[in-house]
Tab-separated table of C-alpha atoms and ligand atoms in Angstrom:
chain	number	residue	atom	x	y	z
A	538	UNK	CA	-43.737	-38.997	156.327
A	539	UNK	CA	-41.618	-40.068	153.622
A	540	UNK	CA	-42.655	-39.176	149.889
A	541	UNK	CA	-42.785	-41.590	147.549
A	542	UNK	CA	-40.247	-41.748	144.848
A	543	UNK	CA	-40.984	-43.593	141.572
A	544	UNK	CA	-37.884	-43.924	138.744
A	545	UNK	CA	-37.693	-45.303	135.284
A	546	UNK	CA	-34.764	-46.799	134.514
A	547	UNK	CA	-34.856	-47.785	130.331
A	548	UNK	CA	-32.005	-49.332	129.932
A	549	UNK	CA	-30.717	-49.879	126.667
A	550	UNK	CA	-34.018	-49.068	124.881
A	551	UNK	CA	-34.957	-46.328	122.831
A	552	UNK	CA	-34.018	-44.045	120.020
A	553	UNK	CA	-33.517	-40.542	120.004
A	554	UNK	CA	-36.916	-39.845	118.669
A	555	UNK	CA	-38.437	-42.466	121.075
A	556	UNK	CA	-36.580	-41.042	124.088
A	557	UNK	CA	-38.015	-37.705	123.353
A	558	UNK	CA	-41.704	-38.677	122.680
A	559	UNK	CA	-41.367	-40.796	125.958
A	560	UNK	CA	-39.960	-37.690	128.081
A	561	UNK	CA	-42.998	-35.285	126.540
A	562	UNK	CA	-45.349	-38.275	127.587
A	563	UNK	CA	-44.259	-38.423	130.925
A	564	UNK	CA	-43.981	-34.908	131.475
A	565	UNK	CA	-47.057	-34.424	130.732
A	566	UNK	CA	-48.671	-36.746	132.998
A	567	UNK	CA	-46.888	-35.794	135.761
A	568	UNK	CA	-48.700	-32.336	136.930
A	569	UNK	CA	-47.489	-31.896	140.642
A	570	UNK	CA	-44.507	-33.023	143.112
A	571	UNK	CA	-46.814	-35.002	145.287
A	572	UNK	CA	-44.503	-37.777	143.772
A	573	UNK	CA	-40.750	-37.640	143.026
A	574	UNK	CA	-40.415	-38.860	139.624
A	575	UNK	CA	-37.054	-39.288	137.712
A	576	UNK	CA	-36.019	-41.447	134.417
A	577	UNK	CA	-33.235	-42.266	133.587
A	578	UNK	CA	-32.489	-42.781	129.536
A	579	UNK	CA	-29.664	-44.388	127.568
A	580	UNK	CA	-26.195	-41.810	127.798
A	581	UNK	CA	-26.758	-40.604	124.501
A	582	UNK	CA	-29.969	-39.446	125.369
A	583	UNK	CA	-29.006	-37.759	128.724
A	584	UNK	CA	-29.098	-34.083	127.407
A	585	UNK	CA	-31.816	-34.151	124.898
A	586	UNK	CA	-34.274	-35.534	127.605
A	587	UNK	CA	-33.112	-33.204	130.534
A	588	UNK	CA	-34.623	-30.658	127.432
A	589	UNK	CA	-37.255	-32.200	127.434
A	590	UNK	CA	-38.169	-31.920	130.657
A	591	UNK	CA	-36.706	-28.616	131.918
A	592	UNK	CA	-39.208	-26.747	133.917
A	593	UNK	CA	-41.132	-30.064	134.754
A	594	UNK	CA	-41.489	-32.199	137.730
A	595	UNK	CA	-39.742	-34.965	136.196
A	596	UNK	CA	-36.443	-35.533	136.932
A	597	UNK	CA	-32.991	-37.045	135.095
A	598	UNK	CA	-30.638	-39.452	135.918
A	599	UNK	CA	-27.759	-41.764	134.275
A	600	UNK	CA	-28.180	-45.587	134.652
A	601	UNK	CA	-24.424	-45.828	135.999
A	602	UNK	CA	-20.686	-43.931	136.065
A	603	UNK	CA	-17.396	-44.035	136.582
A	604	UNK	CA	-15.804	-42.913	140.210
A	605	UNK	CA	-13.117	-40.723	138.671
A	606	UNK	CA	-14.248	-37.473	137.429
A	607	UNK	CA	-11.819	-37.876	133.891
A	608	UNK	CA	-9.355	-39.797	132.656
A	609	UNK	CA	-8.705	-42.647	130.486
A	610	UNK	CA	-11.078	-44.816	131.300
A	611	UNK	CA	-12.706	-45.232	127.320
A	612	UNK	CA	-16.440	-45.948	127.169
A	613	UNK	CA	-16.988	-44.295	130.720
A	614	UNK	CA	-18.787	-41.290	131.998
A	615	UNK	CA	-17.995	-39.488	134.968
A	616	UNK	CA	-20.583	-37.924	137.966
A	617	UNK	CA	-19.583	-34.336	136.459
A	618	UNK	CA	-20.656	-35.438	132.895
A	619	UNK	CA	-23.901	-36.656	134.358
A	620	UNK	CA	-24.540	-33.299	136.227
A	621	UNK	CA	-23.859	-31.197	132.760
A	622	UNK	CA	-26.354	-33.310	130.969
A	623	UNK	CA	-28.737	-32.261	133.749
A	624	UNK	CA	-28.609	-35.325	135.824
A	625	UNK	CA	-29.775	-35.087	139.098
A	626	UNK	CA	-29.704	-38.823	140.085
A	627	UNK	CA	-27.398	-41.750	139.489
A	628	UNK	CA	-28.174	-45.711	139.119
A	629	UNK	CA	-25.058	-47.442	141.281
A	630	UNK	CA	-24.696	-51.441	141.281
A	631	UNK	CA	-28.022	-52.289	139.766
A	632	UNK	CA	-28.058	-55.979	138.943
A	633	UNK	CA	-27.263	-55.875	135.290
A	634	UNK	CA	-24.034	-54.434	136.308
A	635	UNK	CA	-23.210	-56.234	139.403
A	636	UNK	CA	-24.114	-59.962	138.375
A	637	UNK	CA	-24.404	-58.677	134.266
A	638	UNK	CA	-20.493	-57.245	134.184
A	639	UNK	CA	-19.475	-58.195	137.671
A	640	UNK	CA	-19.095	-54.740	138.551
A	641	UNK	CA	-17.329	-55.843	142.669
A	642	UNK	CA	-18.593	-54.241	145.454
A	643	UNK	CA	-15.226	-51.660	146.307
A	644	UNK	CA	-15.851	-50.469	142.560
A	645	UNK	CA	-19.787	-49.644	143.508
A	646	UNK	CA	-18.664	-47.946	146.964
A	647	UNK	CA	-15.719	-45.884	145.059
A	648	UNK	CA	-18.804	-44.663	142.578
A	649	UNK	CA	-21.333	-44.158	145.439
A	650	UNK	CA	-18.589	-41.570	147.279
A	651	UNK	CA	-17.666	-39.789	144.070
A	652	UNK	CA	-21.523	-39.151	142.752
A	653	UNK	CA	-22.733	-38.504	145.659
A	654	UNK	CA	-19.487	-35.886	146.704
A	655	UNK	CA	-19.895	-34.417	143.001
A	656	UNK	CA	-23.806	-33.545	144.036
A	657	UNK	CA	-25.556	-36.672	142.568
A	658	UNK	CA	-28.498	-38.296	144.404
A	659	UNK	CA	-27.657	-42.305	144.297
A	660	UNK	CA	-30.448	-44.827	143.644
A	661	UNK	CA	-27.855	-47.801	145.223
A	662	UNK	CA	-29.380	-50.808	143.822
A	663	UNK	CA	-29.520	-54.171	146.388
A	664	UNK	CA	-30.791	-57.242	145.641
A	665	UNK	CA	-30.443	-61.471	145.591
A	666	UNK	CA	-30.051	-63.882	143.242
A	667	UNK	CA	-33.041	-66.509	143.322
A	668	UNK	CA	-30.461	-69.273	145.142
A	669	UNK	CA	-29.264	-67.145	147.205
A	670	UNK	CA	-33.093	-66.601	148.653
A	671	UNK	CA	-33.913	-70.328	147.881
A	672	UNK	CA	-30.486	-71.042	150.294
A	673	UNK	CA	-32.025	-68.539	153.263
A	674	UNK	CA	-29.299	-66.499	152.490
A	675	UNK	CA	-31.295	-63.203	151.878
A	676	UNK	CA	-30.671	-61.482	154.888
A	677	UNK	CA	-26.763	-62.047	154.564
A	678	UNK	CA	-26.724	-60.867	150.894
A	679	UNK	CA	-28.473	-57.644	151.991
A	680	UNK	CA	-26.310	-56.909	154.659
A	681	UNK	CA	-23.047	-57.727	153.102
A	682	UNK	CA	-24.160	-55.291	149.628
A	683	UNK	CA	-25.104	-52.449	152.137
A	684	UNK	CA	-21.854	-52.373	154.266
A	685	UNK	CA	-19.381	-52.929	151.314
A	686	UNK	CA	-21.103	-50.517	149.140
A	687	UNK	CA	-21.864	-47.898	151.326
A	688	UNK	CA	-18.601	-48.054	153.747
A	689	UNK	CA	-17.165	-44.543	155.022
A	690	UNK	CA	-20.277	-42.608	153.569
A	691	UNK	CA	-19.835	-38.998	154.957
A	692	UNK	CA	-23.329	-37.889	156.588
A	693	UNK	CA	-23.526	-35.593	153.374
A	694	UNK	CA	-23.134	-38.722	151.249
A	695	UNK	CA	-25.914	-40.556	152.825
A	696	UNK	CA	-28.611	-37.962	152.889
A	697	UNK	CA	-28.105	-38.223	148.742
A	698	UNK	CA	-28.660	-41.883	148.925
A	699	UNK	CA	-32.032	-44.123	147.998
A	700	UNK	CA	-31.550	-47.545	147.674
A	701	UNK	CA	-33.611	-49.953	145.647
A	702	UNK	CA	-34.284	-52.984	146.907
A	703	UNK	CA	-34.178	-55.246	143.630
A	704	UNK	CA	-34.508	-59.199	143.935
A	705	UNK	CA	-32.863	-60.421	140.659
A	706	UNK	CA	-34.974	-63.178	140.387
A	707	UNK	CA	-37.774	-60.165	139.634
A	708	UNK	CA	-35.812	-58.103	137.699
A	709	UNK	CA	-37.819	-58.235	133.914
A	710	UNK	CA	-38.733	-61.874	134.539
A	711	UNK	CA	-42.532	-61.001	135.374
A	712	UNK	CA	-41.971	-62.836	138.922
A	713	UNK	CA	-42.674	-59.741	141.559
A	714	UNK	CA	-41.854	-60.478	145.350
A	715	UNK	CA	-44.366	-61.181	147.310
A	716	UNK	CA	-46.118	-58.213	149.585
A	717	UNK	CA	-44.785	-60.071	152.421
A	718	UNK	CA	-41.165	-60.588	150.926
A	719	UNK	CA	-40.662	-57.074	149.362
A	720	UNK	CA	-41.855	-55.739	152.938
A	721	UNK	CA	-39.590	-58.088	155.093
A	722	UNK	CA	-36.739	-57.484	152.971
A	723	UNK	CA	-37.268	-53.529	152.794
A	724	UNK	CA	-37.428	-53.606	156.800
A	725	UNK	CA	-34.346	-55.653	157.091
A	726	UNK	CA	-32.459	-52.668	154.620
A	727	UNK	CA	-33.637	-50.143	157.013
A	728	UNK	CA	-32.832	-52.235	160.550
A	729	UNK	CA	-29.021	-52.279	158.157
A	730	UNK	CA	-28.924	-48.788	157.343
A	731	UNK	CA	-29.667	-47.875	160.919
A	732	UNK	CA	-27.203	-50.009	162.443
A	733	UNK	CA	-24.435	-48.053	159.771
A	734	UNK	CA	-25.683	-44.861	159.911
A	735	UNK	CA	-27.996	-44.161	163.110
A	736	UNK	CA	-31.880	-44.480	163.419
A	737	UNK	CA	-32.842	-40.770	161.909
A	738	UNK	CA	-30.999	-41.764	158.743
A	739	UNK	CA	-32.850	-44.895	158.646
A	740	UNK	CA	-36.044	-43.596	159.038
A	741	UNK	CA	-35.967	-40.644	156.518
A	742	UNK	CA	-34.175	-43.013	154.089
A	743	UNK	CA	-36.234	-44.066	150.388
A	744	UNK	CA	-36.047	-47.365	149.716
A	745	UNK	CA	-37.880	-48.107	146.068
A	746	UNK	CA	-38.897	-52.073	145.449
A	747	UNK	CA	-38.020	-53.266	142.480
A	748	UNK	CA	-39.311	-56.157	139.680
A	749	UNK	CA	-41.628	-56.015	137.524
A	750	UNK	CA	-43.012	-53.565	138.996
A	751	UNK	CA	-46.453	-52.857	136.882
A	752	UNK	CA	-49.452	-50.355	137.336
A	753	UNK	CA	-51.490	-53.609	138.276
A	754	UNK	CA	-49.520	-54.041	141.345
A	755	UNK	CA	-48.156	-51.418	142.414
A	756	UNK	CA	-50.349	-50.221	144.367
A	757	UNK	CA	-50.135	-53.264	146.959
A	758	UNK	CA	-46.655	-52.939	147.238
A	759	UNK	CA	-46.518	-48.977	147.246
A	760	UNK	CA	-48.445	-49.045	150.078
A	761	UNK	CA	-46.304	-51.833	151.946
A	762	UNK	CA	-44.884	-49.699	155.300
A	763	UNK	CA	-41.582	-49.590	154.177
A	764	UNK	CA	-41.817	-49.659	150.798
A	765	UNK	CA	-41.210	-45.585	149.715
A	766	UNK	CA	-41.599	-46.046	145.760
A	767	UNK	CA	-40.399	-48.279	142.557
A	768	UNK	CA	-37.830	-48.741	139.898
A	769	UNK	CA	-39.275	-49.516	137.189
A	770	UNK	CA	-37.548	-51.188	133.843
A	771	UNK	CA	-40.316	-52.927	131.368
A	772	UNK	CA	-43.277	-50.271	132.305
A	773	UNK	CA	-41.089	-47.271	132.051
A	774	UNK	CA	-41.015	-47.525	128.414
A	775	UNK	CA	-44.765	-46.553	127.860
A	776	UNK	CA	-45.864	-43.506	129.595
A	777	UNK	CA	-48.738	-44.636	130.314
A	778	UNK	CA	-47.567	-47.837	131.806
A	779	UNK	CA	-45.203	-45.650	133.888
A	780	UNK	CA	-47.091	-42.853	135.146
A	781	UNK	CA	-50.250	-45.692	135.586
A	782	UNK	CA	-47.462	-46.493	138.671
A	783	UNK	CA	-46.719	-43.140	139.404
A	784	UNK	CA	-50.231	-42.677	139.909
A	785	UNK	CA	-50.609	-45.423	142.213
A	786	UNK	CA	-47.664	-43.878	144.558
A	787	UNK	CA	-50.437	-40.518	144.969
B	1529	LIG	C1	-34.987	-52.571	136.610
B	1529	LIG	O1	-34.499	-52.418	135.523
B	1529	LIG	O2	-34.439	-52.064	137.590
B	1529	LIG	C2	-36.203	-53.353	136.763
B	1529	LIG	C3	-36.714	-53.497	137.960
B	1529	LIG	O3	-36.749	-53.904	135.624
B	1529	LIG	P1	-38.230	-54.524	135.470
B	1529	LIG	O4	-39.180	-53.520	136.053
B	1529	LIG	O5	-38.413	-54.713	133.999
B	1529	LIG	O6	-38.244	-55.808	136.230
């Protein structure tokens, strides 16, 4: 039985007080580990949330880094800097990098290898553009994002991974994938993920939907069969909103 896994990814929202208020809030709804929760904040905000929430069941993670672990790359962060701000996760390739910055798919695998080798757990974020599914080409998109991102993954590598299945056409549009897409698409990520990495992999693997996701529907797709939890952009940045889906993972 896989556990669910719900993250809250804010993007570039939030101000220091904000971020904290939002952590507390959380935190506070959040009582047990029947669900894995995580959020990740804004850089700047890395340390003073991973405060925040010491001692809670809510976990931290960075929205993206660097594959080197220094060096002069200005306006990056590496997987080490994450860790010391008391990351435990790490967004790779999610949409607003990949089609937002064109962030190419040997740059995401060089990231995946050094989070995951510098002890990161790697939300790897997959997804299509809304021609792409319009043109049937879904399937293809999928496939090619998995084996270029995640090529030469050590066994150690993979068994940090979770990918997010993210359709850009839903990504903080209000469009959410059908229950019939979302579940055909997740299946098709696992049927991948087992032909790269063997069938135990696959099957103990998390893979989160996500698109405006809200705690309205949620529930429908969190209980999809192979659909193991959400991230969540818009309704992360309530608490309520967010743990309203964190609830409906329970
Ligand atoms: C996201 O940022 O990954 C996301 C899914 O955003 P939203 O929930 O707002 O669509």
């Amino acid at each position: 039985m896989r556990k669910k896994f719900i993250a809250g990814n804010w993007k570039m929202y939030t101000t220091a007080a904000t971020a904290k208020a939002l952590a507390e809030g959380v935190a506070k709804g959040v009582a047990d580990n029947a669900v894995t929760v995580a959020v990740c904040p804004p850089f700047p905000w890395l340390a003073l949330v991973a405060d925040v929430l010491r001692g809670s069941a809510v976990a931290v993670g960075g929205q993206n880094c660097h594959y080197a672990n220094e060096g002069a790359y200005t306006g990056d962060v590496s997987p080490q800097m994450l860790l010391d701000a008391g990351c435990k996760y790490v967004l790779v390739g999610h949409s607003e990098r990949r089609h937002g910055i064109n962030e190419p798919d040997l740059f995401l695998n060089r990231k995946v290898k050094a989070a995951t080798s510098a002890g990161l757990n790697v939300i790897f974020c997959v997804g299509e553009l809304l021609a792409e599914r319009e043109a049937k080409q879904t399937e293809d998109v999928l496939d090619y994002q998995l084996s270029a991102g995640l090529a030469g993954l050590s066994k150690d590598a993979v068994a940090k991974l979770t990918i997010a299945y993210e359709p850009v056409w839903a990504i903080g549009t209000g469009k959410v994938a059908k229950p019939e897409e979302a579940q055909e698409a997740h299946a098709f990520i696992r049927k991948c993920f087992a032909a790269q990495f063997g069938e135990a992999a696959a099957n103990a693997l998390l893979i989160q939907y996500g698109g405006s996701v809200k705690p309205d529907n949620a529930r429908e797709l969190l209980k999809l069969p192979d659909v193991d939890g959400a991230l969540v952009g818009g309704a992360a940045l309530k608490a309520e909103s967010f743990l309203g889906i964190v609830h409906a993972a329970v």
